[in-house]
Short mmCIF file of C-alpha atoms in Angstrom, two decimals:
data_model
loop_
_atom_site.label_atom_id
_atom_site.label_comp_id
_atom_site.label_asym_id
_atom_site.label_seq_id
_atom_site.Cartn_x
_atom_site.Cartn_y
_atom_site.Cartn_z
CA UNK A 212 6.00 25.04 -4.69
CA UNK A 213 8.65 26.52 -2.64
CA UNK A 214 11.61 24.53 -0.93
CA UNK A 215 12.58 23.35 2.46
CA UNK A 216 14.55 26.00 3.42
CA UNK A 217 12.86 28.66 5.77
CA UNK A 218 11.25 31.43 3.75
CA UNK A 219 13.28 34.76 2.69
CA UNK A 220 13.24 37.28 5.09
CA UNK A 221 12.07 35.04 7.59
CA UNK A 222 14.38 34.42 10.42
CA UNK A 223 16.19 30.93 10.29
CA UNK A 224 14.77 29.60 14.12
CA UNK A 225 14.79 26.41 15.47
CA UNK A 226 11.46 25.51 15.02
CA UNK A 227 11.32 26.61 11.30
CA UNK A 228 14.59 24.04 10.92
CA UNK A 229 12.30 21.98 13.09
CA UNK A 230 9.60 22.39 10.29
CA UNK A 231 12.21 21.84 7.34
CA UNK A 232 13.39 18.64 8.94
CA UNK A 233 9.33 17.56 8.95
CA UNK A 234 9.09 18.36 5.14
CA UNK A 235 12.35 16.30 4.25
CA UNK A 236 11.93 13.14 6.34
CA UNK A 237 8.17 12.80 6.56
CA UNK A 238 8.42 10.36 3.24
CA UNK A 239 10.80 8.14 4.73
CA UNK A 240 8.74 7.73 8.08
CA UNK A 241 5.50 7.39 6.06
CA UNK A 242 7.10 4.91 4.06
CA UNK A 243 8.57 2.81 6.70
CA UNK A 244 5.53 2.98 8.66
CA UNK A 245 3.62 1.60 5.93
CA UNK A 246 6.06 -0.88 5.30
CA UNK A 247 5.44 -1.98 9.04
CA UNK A 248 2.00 -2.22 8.62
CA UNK A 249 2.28 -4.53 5.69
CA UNK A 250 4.50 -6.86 7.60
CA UNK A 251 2.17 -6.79 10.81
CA UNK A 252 -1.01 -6.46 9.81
CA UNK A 253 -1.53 -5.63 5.66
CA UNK A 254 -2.17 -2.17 4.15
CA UNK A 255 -4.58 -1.54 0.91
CA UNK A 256 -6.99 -4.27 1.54
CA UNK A 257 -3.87 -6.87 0.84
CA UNK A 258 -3.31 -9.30 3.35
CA UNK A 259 0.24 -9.16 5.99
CA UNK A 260 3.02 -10.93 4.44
CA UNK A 261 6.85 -11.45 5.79
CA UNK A 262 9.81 -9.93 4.28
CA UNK A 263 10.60 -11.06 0.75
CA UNK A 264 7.32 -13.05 0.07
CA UNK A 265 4.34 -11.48 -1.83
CA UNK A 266 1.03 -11.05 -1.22
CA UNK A 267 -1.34 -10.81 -3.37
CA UNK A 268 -5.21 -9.43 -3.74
CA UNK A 269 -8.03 -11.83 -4.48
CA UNK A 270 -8.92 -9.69 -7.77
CA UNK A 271 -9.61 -6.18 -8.36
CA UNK A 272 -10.73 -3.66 -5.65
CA UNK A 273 -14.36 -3.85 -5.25
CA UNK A 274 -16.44 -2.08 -2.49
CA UNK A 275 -15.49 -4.93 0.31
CA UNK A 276 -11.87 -3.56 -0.46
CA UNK A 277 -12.85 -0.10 1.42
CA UNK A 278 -9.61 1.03 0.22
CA UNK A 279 -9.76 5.01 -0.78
CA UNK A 280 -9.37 5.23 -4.82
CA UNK A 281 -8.87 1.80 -5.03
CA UNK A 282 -8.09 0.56 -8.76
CA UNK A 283 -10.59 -1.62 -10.20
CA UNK A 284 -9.01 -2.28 -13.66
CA UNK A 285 -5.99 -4.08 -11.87
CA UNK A 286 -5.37 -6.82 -9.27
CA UNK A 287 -2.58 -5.60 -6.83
CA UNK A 288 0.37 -7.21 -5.46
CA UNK A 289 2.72 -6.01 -3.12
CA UNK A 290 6.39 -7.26 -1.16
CA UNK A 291 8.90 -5.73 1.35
CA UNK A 292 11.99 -6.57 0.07
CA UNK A 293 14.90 -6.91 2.90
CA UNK A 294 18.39 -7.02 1.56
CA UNK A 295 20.43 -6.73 4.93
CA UNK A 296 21.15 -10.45 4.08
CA UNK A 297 22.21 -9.95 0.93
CA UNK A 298 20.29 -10.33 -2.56
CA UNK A 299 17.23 -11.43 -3.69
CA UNK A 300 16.21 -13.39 -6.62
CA UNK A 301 12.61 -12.12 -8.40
CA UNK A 302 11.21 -14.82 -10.92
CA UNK A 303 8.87 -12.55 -13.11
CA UNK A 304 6.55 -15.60 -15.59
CA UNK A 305 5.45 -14.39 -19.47
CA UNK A 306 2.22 -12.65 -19.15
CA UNK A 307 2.01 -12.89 -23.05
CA UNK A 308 1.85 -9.39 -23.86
CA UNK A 309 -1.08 -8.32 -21.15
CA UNK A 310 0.11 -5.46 -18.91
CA UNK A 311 1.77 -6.29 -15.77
CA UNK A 312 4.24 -3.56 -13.43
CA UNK A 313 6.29 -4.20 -10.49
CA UNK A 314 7.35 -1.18 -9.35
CA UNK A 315 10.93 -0.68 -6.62
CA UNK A 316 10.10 1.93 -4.44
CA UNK A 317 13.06 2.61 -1.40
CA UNK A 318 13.29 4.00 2.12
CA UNK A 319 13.03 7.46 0.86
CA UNK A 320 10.08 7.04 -1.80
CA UNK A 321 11.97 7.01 -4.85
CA UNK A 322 10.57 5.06 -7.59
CA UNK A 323 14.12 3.85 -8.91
CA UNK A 324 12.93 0.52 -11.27
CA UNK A 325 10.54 -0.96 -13.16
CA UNK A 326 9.40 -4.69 -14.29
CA UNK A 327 6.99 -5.10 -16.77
CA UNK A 328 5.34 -4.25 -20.15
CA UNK A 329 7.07 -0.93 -20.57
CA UNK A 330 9.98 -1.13 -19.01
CA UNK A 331 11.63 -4.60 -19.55
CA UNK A 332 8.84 -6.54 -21.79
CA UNK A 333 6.64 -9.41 -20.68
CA UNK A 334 8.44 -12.42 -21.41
CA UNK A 335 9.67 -14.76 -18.48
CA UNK A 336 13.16 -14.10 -16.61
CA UNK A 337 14.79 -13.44 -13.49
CA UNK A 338 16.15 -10.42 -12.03
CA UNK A 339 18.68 -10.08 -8.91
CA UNK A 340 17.93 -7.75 -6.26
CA UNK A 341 20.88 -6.26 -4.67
CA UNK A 342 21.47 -4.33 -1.32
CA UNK A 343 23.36 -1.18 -1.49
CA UNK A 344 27.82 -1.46 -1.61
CA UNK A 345 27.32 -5.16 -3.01
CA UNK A 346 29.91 -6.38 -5.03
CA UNK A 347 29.09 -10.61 -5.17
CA UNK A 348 28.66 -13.01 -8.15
CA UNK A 349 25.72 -12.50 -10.27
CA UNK A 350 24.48 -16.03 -10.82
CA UNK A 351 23.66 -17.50 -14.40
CA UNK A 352 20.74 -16.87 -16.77
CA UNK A 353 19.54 -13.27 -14.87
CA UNK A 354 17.85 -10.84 -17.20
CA UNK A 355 19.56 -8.47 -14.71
CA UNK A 356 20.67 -6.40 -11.71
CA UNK A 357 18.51 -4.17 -10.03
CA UNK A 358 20.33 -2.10 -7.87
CA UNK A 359 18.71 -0.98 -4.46
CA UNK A 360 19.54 2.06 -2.68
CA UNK A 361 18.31 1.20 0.59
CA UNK A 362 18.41 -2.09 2.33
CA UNK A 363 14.46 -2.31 2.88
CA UNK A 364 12.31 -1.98 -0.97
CA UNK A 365 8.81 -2.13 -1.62
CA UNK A 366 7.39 -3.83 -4.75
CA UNK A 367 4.33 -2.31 -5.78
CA UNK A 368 2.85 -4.38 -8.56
CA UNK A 369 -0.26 -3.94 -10.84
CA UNK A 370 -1.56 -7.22 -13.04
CA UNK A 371 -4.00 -5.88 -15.83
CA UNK A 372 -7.17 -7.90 -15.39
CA UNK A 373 -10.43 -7.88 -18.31
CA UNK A 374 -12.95 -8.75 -15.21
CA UNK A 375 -14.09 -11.62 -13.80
CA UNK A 376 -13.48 -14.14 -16.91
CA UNK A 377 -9.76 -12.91 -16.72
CA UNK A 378 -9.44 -13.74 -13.06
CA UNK A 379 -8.32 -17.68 -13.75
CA UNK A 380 -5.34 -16.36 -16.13
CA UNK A 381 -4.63 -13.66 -13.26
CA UNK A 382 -4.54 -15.78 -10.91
CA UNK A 383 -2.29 -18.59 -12.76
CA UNK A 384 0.32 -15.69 -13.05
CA UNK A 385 -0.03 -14.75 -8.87
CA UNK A 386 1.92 -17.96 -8.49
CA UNK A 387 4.76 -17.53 -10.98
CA UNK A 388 5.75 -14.37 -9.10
CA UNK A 389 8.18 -15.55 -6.49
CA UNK A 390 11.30 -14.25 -4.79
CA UNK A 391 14.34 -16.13 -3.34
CA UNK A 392 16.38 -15.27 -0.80
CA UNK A 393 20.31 -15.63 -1.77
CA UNK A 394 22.00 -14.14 0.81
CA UNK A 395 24.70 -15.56 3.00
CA UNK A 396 22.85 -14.68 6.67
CA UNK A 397 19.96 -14.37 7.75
CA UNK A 398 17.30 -11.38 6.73
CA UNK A 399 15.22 -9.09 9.46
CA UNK A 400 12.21 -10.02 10.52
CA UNK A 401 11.14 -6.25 11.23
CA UNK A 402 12.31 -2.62 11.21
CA UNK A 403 13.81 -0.81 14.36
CA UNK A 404 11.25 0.56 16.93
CA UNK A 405 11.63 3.37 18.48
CA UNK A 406 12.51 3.84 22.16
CA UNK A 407 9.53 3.65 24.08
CA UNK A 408 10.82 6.14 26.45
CA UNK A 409 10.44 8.95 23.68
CA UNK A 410 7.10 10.89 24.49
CA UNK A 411 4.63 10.33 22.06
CA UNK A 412 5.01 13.93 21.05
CA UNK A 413 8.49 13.45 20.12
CA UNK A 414 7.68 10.53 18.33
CA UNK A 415 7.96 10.99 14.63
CA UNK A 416 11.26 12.95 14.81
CA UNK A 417 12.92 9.46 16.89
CA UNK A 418 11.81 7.47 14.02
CA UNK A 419 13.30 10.16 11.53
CA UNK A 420 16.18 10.29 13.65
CA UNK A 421 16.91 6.22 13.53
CA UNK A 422 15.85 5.42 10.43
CA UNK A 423 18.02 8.33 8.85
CA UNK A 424 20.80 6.87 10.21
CA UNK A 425 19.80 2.88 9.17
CA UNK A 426 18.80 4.04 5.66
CA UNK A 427 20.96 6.94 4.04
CA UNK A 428 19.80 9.29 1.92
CA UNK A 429 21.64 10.09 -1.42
CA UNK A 430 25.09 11.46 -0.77
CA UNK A 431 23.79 14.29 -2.34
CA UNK A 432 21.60 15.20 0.34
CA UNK A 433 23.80 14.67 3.25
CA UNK A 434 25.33 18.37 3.84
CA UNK A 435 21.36 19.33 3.74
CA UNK A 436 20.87 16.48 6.60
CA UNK A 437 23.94 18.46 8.40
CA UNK A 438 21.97 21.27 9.10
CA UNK A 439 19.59 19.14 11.83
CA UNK A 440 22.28 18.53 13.93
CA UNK A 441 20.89 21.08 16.27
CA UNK A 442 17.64 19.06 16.59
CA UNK A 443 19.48 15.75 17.86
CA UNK A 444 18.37 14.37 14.32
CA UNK A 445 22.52 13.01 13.83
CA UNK A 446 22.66 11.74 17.02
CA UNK A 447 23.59 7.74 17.51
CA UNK A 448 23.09 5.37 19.96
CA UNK A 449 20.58 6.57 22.90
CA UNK A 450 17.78 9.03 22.01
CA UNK A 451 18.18 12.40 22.62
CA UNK A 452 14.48 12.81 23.14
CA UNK A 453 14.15 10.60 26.22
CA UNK A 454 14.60 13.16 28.44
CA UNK A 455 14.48 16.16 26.31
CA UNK A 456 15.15 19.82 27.29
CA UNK A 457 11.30 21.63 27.67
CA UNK A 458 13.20 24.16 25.10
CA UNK A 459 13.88 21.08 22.44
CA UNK A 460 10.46 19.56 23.25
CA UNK A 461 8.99 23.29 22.30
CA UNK A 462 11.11 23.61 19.27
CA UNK A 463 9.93 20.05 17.77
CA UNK A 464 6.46 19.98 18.45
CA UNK A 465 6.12 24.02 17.16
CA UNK A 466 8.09 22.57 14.05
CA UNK A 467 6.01 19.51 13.43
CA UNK A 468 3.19 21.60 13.54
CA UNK A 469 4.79 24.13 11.09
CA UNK A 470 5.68 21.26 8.54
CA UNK A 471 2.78 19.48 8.55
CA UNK A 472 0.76 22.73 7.53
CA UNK A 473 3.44 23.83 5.06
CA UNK A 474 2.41 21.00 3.33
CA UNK A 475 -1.04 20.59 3.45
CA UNK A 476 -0.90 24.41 1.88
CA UNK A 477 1.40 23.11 -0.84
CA UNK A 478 -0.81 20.24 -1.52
CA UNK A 479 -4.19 22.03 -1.74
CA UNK A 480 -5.42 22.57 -5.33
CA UNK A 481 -4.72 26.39 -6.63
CA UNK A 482 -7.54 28.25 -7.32
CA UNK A 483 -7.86 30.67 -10.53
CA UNK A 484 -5.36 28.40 -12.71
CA UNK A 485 -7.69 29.25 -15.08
CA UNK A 486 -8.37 25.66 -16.96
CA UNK A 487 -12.02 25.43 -18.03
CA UNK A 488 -14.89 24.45 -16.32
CA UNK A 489 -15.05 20.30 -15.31
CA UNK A 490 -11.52 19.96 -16.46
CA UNK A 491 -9.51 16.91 -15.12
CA UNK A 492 -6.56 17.40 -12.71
CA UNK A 493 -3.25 15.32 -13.59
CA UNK A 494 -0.08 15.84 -12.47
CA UNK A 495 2.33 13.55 -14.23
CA UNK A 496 5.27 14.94 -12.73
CA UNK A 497 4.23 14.82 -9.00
CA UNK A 498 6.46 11.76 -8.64
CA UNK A 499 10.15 13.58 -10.43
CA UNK A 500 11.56 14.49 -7.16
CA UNK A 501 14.28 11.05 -7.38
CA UNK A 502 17.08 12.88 -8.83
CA UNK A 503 19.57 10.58 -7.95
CA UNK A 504 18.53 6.95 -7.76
CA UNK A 505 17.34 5.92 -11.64
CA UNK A 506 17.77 2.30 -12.70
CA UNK A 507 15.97 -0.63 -14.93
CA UNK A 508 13.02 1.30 -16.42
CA UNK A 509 13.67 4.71 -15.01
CA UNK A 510 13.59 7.79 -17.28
CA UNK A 511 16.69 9.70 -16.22
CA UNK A 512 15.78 12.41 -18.91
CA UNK A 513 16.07 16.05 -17.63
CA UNK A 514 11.77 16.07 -18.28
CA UNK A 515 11.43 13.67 -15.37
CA UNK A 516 13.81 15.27 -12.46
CA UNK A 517 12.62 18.56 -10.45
CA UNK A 518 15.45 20.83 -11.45
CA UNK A 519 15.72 22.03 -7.93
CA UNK A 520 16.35 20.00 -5.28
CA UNK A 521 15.75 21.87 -2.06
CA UNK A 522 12.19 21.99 -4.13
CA UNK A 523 12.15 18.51 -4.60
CA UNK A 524 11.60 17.67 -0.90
CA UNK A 525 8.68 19.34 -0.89
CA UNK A 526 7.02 17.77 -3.73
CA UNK A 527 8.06 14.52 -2.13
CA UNK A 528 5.94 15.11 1.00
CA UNK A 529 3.30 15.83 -0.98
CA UNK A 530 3.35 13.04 -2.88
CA UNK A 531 4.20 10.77 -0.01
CA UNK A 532 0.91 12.34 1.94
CA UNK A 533 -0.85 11.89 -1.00
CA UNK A 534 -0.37 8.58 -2.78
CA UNK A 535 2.21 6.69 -1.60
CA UNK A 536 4.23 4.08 -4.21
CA UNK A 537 2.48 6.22 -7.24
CA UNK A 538 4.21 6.01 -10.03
CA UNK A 539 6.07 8.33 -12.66
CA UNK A 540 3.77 9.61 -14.99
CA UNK A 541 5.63 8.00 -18.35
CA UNK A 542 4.54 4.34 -16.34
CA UNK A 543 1.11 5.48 -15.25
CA UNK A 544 -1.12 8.55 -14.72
CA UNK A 545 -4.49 9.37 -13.09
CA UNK A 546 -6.52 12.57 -13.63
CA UNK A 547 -9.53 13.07 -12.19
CA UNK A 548 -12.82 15.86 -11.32
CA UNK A 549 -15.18 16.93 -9.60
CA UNK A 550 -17.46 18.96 -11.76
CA UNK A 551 -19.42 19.17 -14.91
CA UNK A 552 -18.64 21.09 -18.27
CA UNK A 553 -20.63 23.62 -16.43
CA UNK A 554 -18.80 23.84 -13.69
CA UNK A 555 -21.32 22.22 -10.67
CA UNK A 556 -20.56 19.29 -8.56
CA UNK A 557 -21.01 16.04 -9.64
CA UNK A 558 -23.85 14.35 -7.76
CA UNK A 559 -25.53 10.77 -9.16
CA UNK A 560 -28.93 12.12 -8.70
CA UNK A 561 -28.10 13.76 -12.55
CA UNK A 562 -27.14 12.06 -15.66
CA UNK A 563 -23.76 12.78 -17.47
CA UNK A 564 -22.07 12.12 -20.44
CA UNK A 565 -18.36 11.54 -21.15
CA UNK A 566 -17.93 11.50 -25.02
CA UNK A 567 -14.01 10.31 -26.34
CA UNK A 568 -14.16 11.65 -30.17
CA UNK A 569 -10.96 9.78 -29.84
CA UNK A 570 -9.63 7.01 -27.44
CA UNK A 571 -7.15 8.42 -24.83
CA UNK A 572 -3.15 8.17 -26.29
CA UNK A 573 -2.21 4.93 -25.01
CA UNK A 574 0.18 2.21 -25.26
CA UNK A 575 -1.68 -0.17 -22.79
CA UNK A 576 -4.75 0.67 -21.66
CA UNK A 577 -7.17 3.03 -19.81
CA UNK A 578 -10.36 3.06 -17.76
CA UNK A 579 -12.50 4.99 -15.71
CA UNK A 580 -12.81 4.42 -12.02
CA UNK A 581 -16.00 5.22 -9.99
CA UNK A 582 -15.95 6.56 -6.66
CA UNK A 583 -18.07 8.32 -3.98
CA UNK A 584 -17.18 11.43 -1.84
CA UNK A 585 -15.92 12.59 0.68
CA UNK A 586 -14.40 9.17 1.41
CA UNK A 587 -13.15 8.10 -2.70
CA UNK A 588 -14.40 4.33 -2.00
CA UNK A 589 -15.89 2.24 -4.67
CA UNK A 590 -19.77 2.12 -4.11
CA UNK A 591 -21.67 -1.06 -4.59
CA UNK A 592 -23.97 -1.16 -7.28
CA UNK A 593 -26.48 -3.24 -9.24
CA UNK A 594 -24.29 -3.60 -12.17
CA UNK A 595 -21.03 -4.72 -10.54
CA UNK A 596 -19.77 -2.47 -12.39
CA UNK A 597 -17.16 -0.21 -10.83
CA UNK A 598 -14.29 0.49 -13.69
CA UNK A 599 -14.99 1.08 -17.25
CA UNK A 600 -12.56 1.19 -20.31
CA UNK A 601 -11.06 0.07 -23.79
CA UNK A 602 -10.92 -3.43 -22.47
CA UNK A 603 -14.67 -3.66 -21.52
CA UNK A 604 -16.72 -6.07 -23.35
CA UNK A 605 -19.69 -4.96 -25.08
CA UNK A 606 -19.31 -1.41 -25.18
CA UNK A 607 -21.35 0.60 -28.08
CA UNK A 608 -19.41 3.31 -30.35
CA UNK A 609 -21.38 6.35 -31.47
CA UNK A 610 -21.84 6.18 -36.37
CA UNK A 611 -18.78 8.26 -35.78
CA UNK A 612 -16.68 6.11 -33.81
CA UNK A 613 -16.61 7.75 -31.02
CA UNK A 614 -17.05 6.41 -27.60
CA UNK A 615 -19.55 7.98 -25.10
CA UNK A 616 -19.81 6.50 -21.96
CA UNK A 617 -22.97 7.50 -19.43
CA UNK A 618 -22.47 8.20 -15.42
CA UNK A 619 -24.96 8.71 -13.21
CA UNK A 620 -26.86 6.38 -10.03
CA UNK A 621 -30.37 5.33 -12.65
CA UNK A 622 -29.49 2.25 -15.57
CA UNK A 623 -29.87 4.18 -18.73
CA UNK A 624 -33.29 2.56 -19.93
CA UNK A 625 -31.79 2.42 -24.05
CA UNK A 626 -30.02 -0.65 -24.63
CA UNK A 627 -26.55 1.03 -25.72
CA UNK A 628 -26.19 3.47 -23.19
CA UNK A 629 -26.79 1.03 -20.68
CA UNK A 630 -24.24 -1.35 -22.66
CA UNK A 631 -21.78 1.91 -21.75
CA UNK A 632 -23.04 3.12 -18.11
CA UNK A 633 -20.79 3.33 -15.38
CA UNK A 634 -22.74 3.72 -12.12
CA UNK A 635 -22.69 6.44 -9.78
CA UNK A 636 -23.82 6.69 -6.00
CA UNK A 637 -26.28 8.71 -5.03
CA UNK A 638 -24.82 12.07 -3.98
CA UNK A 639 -21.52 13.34 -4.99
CA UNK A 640 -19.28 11.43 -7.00
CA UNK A 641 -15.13 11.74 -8.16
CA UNK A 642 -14.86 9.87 -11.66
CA UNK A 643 -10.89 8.87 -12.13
CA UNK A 644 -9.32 8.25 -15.32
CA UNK A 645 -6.39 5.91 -15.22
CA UNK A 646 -3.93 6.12 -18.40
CA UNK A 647 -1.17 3.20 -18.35
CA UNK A 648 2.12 3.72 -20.66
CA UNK A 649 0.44 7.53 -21.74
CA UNK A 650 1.48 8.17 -24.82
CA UNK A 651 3.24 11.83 -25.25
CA UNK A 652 0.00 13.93 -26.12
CA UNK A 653 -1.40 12.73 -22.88
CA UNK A 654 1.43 13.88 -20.99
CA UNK A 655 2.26 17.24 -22.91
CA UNK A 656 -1.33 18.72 -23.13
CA UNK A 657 -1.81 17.66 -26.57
CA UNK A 658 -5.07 15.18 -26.16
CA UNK A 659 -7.32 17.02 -23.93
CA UNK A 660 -9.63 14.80 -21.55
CA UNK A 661 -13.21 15.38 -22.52
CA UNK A 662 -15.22 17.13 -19.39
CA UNK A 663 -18.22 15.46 -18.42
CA UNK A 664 -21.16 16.63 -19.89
CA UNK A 665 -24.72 16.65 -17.64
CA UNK A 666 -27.49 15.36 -20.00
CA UNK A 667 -30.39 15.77 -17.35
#
């Protein structure tokens, strides 16, 4: 993946620095976007809830969610954290060892904490939530400070959940989640809108421009920031694109068009990377591009940061375009396919056969998610079924103790491959694996996810 600076040889022009400004600040207007949405309206089938109060899914995703690659092993919860009035208090309640996450995502995108099983445990305690420069009195009996770069957070949080028999214990835990506003003034209600004056053309570069300048990057990104100056980016107070030069207005929309396609290219799988037939994509580094903001439950090892960081911006608008609040892969990792052992597209119309000689490397737990294609949204299904893994009941190993599990749209008709079928639409079909706390084989290459095997 290449960087955001314009290509060698290629002359430097306004609408390439147009282009580079598109690939560095797209993340921090997708994120803020969605963090309007979830304040107005909800985002991933979750509910709209003010700043600093969570909300919290019903149970896991299930076809009525109509969420793309919604997880079905998990219930979700999610908060917008505003610290403009100062900190906030999180209560976290003793899940008694069962997986839980909350995951602190800022302006930017950077995954900079973690809560939970892996990172701090999953006994009971209290953590304060501070807003950049703060300097107060950390009350009594916190587990600790998180430290937030930006003023605005997201909390992304996943609550393990064995089905429908686990929902009651899930749901007992929703309510010990809670966060307390401690600040001395009052918090915002909402983010800064953009001028309405600014054409709609011009539109994404005003909210890069003001929310650049109400939520700072890193220091160490700043002199790159300088270089936009040309575009109006560093500009305060009134827009610079209400009444914009036709030259400017040429310059931006040629370089928004340039930066989106940079990278959609940079995002589209490689072809001839020469891994076999049906294997499974992961990419447990796509999220290593925070270099600078690592605290509670952060890996700061050099493993986990993008050694470059011009490249880093790129590999943060991909992964900001392509799953937003996804988390490191030492936390969390998903790979997933398309094809059989063979190489052909998987369709439900066939039987398959996904056979674990040994369980996936794991210190919590895995599954398999079902879902359709084009559109990656669980399919309904006369099993209910639509997630499948070392926490369902019932399932059948092989003498050997191995586990094979059966895909495909028709009930296996013998008893234990039924007990392990996970249904499939009819037509084509994306099977995701989702490892939580991967152990190191998973994440070096050294376990190998079995390809799916068609049986008829």
């Amino acid at each position: 993946m290449g960087g955001g600076r314009a290509r060698p040889g290629r002359p430097d022009t306004s609408a390439a620095l147009a282009a580079d400004a598109y690939v560095y600040g797209s993340p921090l207007v997708r994120q803020l976007s969605a963090v309007r949405a979830c304040l107005r309206e909800g985002c991933g089938g979750l509910g709209p809830a003010p700043f600093n109060d969570f909300a919290h899914a019903a149970g896991p995703a299930t076809p009525g969610t109509d969420v793309p690659s919604a997880a079905s092993d998990a219930v979700a919860a999610l908060a917008q954290l505003d610290l403009s009035g100062g900190p906030v208090r999180l209560h976290v309640p003793d899940t008694g060892g069962a997986y839980y996450v909350l995951q602190f995502v800022d302006a930017w995108t950077n995954a900079f904490a973690y809560i939970g099983r892996r990172a701090t445990g999953t006994g009971e305690g209290d953590w304060l939530v501070v807003p950049p420069g703060w300097s107060g009195t950390v009350p009594d009996q916190v587990s600790g400070v998180i430290d937030a770069p930006t003023s605005v957070v997201s909390v992304v949080g996943r609550i393990a959940c064995d089905g429908p028999a686990d929902l009651p214990r899930v749901r007992a835990l929703q309510q010990e989640f809670t966060l307390t506003h401690l600040g001395d003034r009052a918090h915002r209600t909402g983010l800064p809108a953009p001028d309405p004056a600014v054409p709609a053309a011009l539109r994404f570069f005003e909210q890069l421009r003001m929310w650049m300048a109400d939520f700072p990057a890193a220091d160490a990104d700043r002199a790159y920031e300088d270089r936009f100056q040309p575009l109006g980016l560093l500009e305060e107070g009134v827009s610079p694109y209400v009444s914009a030069s036709p030259g400017l207005v040429r310059t931006l929309t040629r370089g928004l068009w340039l930066g989106r396609a940079r990278v959609a290219e940079a995002a589209r799988p490689a072809e001839g990377t020469g891994r076999a037939p049906g294997s499974w994509a992961m990419h447990p580094h796509l999220f290593d591009y925070n270099l600078d903001r690592t605290g509670v439950g952060t890996l700061a090892s050099p493993e986990w940061k993008i050694p470059d960081r011009e490249s880093s911006y790129l590999v943060r608008a991909i992964a900001a375009r392509q799953e937003l609040w996804g988390a490191h892969g030492y936390e969390m990792v998903c790979a997933q396919t398309y094809r059989d052992a063979r190489g052909h597209r998987l369709d439900g119309a066939h039987r398959y056969a996904l056979r674990f000689r040994r369980p996936p490397p794991v210190d919590g737990f895995w599954s398999v998610t079902m879902y359709d294609t084009p559109g990656h949204r669980l399919v309904a299904n006369e099993a209910d079924r639509y997630a499948i893994g070392d926490r369902t009941p019932g399932l059948v190993h092989d003498a050997d103790g191995s586990l094979t599990l059966y895909l495909g749209a028709e009930r296996p008709t013998d008893p234990a491959q039924a007990a392990n079928w996970l249904p499939a639409p009819l037509g084509g079909f994306r099977p995701v694996i989702r490892l939580y706390q991967p152990g190191q084989a998973a994440l070096d290459g050294g376990y190998v996810l079995p390809p799916v095997e068609r049986i008829r």
